JSON list of C-alpha atoms in Angstrom, two decimals:
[
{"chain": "A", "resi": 1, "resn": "UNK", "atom": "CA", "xyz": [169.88, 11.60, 138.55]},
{"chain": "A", "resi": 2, "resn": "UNK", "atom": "CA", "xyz": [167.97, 14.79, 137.71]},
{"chain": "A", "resi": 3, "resn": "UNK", "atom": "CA", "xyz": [164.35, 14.76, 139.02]},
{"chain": "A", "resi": 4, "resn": "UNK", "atom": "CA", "xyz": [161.97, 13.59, 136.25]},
{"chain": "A", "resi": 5, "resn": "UNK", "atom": "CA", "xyz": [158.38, 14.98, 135.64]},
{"chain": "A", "resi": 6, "resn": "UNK", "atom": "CA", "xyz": [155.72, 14.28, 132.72]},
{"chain": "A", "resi": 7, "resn": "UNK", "atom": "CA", "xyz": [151.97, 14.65, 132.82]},
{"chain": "A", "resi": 8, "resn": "UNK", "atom": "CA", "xyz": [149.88, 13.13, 130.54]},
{"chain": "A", "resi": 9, "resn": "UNK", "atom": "CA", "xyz": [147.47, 15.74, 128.86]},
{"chain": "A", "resi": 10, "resn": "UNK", "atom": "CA", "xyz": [145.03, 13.75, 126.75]},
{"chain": "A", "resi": 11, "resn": "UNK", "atom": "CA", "xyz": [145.42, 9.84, 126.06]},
{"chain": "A", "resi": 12, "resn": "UNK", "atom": "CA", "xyz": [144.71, 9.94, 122.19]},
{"chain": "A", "resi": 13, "resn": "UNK", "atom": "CA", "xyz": [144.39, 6.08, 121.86]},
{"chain": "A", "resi": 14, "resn": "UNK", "atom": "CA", "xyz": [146.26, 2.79, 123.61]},
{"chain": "A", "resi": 15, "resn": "UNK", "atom": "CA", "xyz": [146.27, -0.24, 121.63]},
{"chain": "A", "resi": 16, "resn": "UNK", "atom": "CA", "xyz": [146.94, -2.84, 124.33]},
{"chain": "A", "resi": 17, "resn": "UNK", "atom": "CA", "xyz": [149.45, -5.58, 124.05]},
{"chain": "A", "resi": 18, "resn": "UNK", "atom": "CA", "xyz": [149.36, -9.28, 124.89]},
{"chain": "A", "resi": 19, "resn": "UNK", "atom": "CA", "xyz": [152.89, -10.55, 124.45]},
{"chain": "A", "resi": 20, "resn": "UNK", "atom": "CA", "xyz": [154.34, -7.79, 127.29]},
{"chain": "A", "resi": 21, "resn": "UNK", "atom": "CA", "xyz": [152.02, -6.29, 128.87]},
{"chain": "A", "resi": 22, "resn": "UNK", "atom": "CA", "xyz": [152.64, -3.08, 127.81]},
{"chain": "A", "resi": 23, "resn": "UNK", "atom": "CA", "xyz": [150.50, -0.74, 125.50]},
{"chain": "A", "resi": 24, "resn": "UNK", "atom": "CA", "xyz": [151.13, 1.10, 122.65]},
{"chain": "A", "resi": 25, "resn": "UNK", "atom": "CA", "xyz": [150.26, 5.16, 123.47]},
{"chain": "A", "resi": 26, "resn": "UNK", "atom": "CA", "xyz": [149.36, 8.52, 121.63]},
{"chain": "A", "resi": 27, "resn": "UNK", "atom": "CA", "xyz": [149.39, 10.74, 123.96]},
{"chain": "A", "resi": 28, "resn": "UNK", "atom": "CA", "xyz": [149.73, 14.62, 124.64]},
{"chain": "A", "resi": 29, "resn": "UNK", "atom": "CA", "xyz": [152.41, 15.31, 127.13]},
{"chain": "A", "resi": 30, "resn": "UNK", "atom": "CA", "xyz": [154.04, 17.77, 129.27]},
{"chain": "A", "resi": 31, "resn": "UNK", "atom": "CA", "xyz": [157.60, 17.19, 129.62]},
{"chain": "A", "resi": 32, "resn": "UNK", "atom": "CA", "xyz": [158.95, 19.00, 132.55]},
{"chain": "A", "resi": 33, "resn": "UNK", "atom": "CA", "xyz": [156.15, 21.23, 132.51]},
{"chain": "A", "resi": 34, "resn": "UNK", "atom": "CA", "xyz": [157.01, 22.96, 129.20]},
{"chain": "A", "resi": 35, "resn": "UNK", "atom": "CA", "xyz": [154.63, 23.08, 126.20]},
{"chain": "A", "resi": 36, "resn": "UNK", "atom": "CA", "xyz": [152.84, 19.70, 125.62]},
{"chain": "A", "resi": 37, "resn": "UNK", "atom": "CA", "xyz": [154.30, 17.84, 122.54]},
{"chain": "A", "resi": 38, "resn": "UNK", "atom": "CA", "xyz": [152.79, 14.78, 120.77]},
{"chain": "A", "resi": 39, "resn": "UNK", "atom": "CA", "xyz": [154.27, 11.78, 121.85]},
{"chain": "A", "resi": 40, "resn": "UNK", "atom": "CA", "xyz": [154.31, 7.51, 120.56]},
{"chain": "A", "resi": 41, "resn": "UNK", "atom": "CA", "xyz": [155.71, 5.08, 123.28]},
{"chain": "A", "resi": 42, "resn": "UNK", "atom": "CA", "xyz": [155.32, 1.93, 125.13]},
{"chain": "A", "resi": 43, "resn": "UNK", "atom": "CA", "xyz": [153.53, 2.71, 128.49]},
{"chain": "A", "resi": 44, "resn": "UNK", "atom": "CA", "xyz": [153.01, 0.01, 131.70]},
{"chain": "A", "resi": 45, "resn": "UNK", "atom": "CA", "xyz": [148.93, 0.05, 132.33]},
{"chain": "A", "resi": 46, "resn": "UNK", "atom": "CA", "xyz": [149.89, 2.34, 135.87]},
{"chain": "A", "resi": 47, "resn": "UNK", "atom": "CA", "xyz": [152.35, 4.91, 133.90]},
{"chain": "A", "resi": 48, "resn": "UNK", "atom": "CA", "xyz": [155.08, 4.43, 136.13]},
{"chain": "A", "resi": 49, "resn": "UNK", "atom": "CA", "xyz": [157.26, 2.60, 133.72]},
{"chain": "A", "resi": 50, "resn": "UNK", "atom": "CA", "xyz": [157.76, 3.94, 129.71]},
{"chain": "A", "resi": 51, "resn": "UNK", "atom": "CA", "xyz": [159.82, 2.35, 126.75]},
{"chain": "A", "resi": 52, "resn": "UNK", "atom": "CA", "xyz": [161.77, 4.51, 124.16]},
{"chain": "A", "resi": 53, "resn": "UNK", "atom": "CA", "xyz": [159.82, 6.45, 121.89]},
{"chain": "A", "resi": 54, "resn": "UNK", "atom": "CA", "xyz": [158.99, 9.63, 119.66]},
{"chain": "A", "resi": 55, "resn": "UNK", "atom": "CA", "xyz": [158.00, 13.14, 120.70]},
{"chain": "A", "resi": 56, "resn": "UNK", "atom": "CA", "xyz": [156.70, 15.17, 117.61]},
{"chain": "A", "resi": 57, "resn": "UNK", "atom": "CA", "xyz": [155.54, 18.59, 117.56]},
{"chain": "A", "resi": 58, "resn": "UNK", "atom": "CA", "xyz": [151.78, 19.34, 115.77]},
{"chain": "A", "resi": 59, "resn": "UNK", "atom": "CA", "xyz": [152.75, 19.98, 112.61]},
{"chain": "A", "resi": 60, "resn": "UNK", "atom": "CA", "xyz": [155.22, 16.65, 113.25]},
{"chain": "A", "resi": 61, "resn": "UNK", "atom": "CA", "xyz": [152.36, 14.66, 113.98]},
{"chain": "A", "resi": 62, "resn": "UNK", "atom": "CA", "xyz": [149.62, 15.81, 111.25]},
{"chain": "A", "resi": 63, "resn": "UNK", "atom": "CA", "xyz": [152.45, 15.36, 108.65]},
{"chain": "A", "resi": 64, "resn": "UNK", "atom": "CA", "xyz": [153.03, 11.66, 110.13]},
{"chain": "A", "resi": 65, "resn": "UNK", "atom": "CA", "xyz": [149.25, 11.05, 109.98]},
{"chain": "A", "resi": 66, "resn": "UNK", "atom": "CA", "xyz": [149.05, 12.10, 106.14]},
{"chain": "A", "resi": 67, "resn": "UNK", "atom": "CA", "xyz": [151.34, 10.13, 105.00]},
{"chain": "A", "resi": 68, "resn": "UNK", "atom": "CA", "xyz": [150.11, 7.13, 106.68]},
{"chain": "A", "resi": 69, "resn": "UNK", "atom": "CA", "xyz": [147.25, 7.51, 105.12]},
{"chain": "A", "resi": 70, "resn": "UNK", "atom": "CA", "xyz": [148.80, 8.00, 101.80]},
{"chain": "A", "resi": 71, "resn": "UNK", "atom": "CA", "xyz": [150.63, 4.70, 102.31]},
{"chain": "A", "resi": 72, "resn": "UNK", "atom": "CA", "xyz": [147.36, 2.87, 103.28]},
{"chain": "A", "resi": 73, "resn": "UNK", "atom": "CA", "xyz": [145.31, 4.25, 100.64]},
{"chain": "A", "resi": 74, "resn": "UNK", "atom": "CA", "xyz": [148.26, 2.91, 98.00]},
{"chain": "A", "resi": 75, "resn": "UNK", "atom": "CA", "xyz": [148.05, -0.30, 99.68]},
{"chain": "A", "resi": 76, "resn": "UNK", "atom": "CA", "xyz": [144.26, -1.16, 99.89]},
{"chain": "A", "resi": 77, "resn": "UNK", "atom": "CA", "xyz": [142.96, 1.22, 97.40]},
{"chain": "A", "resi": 78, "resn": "UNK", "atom": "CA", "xyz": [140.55, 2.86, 99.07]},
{"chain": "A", "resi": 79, "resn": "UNK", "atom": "CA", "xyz": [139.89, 6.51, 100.24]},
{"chain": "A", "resi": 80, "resn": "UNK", "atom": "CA", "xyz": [140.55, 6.42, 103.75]},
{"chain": "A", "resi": 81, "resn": "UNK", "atom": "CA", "xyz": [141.08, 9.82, 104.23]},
{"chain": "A", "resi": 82, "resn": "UNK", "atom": "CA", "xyz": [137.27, 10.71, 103.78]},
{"chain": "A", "resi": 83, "resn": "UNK", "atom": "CA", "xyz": [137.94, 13.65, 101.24]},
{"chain": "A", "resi": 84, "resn": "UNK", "atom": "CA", "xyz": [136.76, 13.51, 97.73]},
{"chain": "A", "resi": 85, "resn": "UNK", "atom": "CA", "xyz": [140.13, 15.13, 97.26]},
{"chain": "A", "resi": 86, "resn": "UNK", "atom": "CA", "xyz": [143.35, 14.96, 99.09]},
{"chain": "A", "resi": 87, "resn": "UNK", "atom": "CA", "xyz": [143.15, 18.89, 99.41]},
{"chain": "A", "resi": 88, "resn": "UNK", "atom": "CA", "xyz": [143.19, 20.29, 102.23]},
{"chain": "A", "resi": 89, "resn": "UNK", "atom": "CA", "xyz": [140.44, 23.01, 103.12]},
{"chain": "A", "resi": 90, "resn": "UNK", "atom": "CA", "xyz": [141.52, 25.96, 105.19]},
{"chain": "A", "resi": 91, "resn": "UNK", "atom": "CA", "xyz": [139.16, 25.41, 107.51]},
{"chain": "A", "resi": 92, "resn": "UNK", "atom": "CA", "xyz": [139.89, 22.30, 108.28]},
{"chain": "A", "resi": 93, "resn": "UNK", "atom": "CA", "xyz": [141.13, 21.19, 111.70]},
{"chain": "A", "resi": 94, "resn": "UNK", "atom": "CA", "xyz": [144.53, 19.99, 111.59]},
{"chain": "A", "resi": 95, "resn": "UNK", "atom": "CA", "xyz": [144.54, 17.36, 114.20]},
{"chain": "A", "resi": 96, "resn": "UNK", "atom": "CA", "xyz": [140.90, 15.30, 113.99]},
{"chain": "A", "resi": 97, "resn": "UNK", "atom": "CA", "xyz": [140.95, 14.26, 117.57]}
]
């Protein structure tokens, strides 16, 4: 097997798990030390062991993000997005965190 390698840039958020032990990750990764990409897996609490999951690109991710949000807002009602509009101002971040 090809030699594996992955560093973890910035842990976005972990939403922990109590059926398996495993948590739920956003994270910005390196894979094989080429550009970081955006990434949603299953991770063990040491990082030695990861499930399947999604690598997305920036604009990936943002675009994942907004539509969430556009689904939640339909569901509840509410503005979650914080904008008095759903435009989007120039200068205007596009990932929040």
């Amino acid at each position: 097997m090809a030699d594996f390698s992955y560093e973890i840039i910035r842990n976005v958020f972990s939403i922990q798990s109590d059926t398996d032990g495993w948590n739920l990750e956003l994270n910005l990764i390196s894979w094989g030390k080429r550009d970081p990409k955006w990434d949603l897996r299953k991770w063990q609490d040491d990082h030695e062991k990861m499930g399947k999951g999604c690598s997305m690109s920036e604009d990936e991710v943002v675009l994942m993000f907004q539509k969430s949000t556009e689904i939640l807002e339909a569901i509840t009602g509410e503005n979650l997005s914080g904008n008095k509009d759903s435009e989007k101002s120039e200068n205007e971040s596009s990932i929040p965190f």
